[in-house]
mmCIF file of N, CA and C and ligand atoms in Angstrom:
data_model
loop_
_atom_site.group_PDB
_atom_site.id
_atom_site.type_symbol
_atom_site.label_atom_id
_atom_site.label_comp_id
_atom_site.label_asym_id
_atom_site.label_seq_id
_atom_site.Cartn_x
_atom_site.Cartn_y
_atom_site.Cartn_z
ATOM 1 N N UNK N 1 -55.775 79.096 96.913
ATOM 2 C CA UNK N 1 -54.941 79.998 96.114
ATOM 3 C C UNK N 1 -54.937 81.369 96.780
ATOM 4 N N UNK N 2 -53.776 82.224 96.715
ATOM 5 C CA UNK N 2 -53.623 82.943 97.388
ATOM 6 C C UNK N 2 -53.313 84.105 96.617
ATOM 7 N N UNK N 3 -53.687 85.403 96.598
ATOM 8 C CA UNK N 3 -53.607 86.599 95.928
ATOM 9 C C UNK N 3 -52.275 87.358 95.694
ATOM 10 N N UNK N 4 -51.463 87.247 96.944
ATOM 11 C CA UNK N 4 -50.340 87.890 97.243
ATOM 12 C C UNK N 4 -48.913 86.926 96.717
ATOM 13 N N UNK N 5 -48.892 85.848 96.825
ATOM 14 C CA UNK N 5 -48.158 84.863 96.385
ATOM 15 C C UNK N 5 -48.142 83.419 95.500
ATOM 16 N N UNK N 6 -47.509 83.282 94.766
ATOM 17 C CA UNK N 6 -47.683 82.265 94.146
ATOM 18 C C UNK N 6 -47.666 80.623 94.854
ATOM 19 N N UNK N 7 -48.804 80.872 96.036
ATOM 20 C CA UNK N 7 -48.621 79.442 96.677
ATOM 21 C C UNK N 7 -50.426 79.255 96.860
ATOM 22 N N UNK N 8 -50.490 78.030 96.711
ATOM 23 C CA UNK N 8 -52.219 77.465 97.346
ATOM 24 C C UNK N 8 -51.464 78.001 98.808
ATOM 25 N N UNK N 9 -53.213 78.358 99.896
ATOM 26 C CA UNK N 9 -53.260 78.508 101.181
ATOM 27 C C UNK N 9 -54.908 78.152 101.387
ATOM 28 N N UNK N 10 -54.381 77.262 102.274
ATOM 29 C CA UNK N 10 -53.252 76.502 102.753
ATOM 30 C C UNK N 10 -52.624 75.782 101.957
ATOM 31 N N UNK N 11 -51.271 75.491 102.214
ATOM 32 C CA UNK N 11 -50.399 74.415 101.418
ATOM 33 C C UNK N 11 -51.045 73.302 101.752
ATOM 34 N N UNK N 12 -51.264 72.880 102.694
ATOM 35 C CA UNK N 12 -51.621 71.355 102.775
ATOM 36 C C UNK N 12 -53.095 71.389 104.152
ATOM 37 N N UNK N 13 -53.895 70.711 103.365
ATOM 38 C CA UNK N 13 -55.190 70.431 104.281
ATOM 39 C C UNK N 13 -55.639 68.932 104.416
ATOM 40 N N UNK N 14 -56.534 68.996 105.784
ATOM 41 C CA UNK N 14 -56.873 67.645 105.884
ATOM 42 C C UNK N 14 -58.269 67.613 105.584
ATOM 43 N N UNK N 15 -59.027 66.785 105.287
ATOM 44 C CA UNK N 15 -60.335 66.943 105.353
ATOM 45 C C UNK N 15 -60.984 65.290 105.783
ATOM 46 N N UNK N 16 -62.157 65.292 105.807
ATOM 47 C CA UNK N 16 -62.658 63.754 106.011
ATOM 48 C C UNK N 16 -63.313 63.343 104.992
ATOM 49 N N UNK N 17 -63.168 62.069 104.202
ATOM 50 C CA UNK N 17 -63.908 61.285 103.377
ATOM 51 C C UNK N 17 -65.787 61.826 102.943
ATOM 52 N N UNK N 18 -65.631 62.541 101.758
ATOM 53 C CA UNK N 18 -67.818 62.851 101.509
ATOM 54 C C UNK N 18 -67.497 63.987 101.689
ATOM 55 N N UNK N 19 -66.587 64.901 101.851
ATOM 56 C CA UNK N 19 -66.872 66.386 101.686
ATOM 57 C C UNK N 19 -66.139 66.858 100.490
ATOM 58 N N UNK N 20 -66.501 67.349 100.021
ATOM 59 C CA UNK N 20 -66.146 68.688 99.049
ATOM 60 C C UNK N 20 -65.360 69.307 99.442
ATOM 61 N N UNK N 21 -64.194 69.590 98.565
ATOM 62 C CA UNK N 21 -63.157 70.491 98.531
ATOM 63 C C UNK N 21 -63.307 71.650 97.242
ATOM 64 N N UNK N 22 -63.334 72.889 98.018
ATOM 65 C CA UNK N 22 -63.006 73.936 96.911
ATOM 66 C C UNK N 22 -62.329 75.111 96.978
ATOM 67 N N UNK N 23 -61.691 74.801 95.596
ATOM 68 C CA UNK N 23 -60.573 76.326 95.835
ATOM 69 C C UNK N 23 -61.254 77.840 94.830
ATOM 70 N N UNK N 24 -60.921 78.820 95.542
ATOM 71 C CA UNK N 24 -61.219 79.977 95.333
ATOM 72 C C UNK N 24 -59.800 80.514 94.360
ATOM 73 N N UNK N 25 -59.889 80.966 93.472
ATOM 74 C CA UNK N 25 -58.879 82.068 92.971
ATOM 75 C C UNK N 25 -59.384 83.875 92.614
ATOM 76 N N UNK N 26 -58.322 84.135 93.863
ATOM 77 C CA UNK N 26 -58.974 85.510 93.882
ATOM 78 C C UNK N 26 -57.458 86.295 93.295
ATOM 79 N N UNK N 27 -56.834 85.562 92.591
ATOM 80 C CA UNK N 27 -55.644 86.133 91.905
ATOM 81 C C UNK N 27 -56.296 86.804 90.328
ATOM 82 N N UNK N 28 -54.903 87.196 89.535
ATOM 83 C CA UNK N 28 -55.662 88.102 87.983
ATOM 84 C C UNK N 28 -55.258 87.504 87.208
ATOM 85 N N UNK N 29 -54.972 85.959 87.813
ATOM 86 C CA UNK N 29 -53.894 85.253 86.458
ATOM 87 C C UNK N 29 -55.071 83.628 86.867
ATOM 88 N N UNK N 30 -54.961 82.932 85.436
ATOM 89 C CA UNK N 30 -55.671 81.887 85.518
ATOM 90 C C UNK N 30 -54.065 80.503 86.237
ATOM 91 N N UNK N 31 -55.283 79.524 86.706
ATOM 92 C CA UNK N 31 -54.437 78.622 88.006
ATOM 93 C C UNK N 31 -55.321 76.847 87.705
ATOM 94 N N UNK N 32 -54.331 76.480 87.795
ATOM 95 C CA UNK N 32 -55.083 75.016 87.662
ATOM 96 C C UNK N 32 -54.870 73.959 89.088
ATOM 97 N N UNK N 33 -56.111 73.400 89.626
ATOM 98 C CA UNK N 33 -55.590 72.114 90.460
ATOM 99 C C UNK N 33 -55.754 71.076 90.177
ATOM 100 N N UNK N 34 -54.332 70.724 89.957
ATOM 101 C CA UNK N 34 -53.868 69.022 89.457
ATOM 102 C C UNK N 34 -53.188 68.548 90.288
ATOM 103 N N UNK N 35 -53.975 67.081 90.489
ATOM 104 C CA UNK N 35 -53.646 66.278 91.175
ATOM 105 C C UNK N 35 -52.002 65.775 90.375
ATOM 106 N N UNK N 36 -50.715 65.475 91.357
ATOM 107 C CA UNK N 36 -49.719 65.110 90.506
ATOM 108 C C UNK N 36 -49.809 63.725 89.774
ATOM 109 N N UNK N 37 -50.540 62.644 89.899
ATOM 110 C CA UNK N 37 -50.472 61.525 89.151
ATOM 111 C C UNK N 37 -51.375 61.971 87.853
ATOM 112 N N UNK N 38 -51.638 63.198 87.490
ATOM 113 C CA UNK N 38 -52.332 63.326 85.989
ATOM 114 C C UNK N 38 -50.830 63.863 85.282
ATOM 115 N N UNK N 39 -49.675 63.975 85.955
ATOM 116 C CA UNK N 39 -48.508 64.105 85.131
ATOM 117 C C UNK N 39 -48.255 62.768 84.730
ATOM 118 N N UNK N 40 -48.308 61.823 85.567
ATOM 119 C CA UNK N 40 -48.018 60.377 85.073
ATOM 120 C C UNK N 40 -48.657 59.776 84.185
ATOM 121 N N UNK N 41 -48.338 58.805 83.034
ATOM 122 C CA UNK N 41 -49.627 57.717 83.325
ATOM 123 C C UNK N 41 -50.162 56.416 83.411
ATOM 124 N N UNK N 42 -50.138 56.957 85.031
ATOM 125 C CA UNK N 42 -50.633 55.833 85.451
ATOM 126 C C UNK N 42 -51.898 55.634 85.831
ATOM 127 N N UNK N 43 -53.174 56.214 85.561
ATOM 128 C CA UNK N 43 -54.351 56.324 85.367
ATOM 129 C C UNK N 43 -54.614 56.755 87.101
ATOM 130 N N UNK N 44 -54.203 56.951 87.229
ATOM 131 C CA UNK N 44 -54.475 57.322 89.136
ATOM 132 C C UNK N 44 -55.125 59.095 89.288
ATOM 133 N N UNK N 45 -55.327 59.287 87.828
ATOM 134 C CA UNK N 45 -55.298 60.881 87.820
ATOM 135 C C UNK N 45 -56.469 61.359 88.820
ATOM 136 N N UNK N 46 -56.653 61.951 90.307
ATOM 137 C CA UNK N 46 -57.423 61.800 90.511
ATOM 138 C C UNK N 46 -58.411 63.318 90.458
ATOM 139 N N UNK N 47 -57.624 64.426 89.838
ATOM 140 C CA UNK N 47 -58.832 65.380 89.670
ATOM 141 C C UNK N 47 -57.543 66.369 88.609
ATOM 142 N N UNK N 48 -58.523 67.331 88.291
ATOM 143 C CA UNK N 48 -57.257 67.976 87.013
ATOM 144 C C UNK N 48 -58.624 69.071 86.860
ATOM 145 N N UNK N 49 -58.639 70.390 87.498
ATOM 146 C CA UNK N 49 -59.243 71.372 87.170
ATOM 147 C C UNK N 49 -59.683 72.250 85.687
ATOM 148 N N UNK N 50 -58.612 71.692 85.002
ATOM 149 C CA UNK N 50 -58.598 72.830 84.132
ATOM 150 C C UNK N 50 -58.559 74.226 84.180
ATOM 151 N N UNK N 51 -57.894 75.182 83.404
ATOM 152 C CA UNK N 51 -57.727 77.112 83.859
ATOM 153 C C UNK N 51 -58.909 77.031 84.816
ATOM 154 N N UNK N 52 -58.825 77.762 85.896
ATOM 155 C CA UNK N 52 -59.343 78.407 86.834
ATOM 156 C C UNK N 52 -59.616 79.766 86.631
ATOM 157 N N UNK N 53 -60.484 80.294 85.819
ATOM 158 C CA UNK N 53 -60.459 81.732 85.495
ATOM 159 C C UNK N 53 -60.330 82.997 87.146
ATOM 160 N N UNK N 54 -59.348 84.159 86.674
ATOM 161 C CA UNK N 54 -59.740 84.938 87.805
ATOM 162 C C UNK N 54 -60.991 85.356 88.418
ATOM 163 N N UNK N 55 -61.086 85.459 89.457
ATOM 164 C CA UNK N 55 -62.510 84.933 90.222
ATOM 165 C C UNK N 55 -63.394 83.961 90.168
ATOM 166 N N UNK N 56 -62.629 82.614 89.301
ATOM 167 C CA UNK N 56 -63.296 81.530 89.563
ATOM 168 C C UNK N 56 -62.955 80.348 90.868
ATOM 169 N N UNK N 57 -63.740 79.274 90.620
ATOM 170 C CA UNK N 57 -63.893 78.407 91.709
ATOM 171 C C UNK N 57 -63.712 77.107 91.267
ATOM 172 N N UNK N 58 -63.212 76.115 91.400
ATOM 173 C CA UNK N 58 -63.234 74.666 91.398
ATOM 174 C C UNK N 58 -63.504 73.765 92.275
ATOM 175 N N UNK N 59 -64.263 72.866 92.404
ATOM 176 C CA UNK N 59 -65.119 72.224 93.503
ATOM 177 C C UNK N 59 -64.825 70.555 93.158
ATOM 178 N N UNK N 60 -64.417 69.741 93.687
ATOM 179 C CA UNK N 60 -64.369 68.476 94.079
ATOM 180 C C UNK N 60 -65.140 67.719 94.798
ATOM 181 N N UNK N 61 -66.406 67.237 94.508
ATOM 182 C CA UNK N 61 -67.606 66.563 95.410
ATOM 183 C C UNK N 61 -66.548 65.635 96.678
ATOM 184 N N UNK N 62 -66.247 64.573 95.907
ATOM 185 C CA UNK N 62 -65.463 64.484 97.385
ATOM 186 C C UNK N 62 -64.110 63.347 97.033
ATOM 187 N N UNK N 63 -63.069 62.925 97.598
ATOM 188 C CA UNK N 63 -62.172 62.134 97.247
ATOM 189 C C UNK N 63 -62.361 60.912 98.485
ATOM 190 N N UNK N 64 -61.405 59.524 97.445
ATOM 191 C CA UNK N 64 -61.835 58.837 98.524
ATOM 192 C C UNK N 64 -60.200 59.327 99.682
ATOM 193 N N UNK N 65 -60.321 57.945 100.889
ATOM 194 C CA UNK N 65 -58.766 58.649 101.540
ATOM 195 C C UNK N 65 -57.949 58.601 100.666
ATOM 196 N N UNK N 66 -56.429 59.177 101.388
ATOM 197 C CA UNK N 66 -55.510 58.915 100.810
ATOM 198 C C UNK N 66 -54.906 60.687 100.701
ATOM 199 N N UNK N 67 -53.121 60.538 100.029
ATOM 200 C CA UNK N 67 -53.165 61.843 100.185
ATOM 201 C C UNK N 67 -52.758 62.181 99.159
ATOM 202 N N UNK N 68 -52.873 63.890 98.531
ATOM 203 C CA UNK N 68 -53.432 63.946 97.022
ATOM 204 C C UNK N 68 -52.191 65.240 96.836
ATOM 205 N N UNK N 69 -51.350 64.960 96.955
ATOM 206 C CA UNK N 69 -50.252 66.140 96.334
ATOM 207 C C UNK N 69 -50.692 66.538 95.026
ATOM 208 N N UNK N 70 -50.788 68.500 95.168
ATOM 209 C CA UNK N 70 -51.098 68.762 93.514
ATOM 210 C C UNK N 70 -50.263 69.555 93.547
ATOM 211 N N UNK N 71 -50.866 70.727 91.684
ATOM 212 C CA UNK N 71 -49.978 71.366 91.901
ATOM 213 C C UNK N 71 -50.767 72.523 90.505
ATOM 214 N N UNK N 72 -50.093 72.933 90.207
ATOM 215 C CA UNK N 72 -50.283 74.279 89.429
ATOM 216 C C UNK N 72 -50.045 74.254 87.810
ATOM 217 N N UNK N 73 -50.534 73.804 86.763
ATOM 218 C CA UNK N 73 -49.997 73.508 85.585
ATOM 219 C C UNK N 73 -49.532 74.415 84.565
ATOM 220 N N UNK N 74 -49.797 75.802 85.397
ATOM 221 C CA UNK N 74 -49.130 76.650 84.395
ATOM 222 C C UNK N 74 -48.100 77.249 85.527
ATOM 223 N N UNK N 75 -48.013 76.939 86.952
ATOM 224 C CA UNK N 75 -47.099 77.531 87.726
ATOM 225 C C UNK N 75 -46.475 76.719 88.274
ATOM 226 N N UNK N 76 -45.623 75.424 87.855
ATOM 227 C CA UNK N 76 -45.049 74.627 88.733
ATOM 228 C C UNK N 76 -44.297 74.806 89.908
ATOM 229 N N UNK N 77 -44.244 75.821 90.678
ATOM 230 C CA UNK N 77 -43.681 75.796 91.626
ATOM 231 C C UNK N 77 -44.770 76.358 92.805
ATOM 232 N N UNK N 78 -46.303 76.126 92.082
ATOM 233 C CA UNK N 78 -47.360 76.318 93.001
ATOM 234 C C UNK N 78 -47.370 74.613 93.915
ATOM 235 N N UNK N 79 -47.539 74.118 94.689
ATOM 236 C CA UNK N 79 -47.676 73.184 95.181
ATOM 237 C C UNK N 79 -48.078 73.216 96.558
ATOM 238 N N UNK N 80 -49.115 71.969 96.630
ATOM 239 C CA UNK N 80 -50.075 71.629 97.531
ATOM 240 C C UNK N 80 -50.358 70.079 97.703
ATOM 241 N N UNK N 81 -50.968 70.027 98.759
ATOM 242 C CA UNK N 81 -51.441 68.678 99.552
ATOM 243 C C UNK N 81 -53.170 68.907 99.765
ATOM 244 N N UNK N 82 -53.660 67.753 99.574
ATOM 245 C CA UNK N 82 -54.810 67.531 100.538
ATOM 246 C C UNK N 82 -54.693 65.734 101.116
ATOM 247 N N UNK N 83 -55.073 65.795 102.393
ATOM 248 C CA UNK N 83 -54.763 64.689 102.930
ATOM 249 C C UNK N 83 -56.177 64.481 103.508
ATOM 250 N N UNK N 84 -56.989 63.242 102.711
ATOM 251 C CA UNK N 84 -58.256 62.834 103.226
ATOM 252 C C UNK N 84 -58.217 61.896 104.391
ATOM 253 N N UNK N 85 -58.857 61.804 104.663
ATOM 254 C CA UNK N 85 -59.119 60.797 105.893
ATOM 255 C C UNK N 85 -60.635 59.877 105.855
ATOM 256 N N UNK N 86 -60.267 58.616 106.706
ATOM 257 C CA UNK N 86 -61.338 57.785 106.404
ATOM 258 C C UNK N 86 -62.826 58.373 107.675
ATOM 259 N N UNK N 87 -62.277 58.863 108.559
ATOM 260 C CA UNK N 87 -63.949 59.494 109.295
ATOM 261 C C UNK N 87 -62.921 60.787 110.240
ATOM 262 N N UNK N 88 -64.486 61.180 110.533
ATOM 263 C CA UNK N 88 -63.716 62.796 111.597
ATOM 264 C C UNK N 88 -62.829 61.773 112.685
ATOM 265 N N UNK N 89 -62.009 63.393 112.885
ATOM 266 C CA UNK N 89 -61.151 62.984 113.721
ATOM 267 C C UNK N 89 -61.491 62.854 114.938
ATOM 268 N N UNK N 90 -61.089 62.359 115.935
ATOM 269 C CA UNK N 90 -61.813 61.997 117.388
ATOM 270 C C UNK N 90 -61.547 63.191 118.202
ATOM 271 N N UNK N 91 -62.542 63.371 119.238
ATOM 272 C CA UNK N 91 -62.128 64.253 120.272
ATOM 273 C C UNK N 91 -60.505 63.813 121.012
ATOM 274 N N UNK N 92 -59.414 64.669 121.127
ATOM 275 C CA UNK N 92 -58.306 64.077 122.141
ATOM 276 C C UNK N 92 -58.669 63.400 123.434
ATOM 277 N N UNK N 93 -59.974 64.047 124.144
ATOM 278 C CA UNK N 93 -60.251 63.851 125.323
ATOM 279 C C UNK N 93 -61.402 62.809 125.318
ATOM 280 N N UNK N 94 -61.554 61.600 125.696
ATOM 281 C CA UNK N 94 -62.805 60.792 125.508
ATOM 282 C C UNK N 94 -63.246 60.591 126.923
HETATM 283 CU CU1 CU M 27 -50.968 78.957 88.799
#
């Protein structure tokens, strides 16, 4: 989440499978990260923050792969990606 604009930054991240993801809000307005299948239901919901108070934090131990479009539930036109992966990525050069 980003202070100056109404967008997560990064918009879209990759990470690897067993890590923790967490977002910072250093904005003055409360912010939620929802995964978009908790709009559906189709039970796939796979994380749903709840208000994010200003200067709070939300932390995700870890997701499995797969990629996790969210988004903002009181700002719908906040939107974001995280794209897990099943192990680190390889050196280019082997
Ligand atoms: Cu928001």
């Amino acid at each position: 989440m980003d202070s100056g604009s109404p967008y997560y930054v990064p918009a879209a991240v990759t990470v690897t499978a067993g890590g923790a993801i967490r977002w910072e809000n250093p904005t003055p307005t409360h912010h939620t990260v929802t995964h978009d299948a908790c709009f559906e239901d189709s039970g796939r919901c796979a994380f749903d923050s709840g208000a994010v108070e200003p200067g709070g934090a939300y932390t995700i131990p870890n997701l499995p792969p797969g990629r996790y479009p969210y988004q903002c539930r009181i700002h719908p036109i906040m939107r974001g990606m995280i794209i897990v992966t099943e192990s680190p990525l390889l050196p280019s050069q082997t």
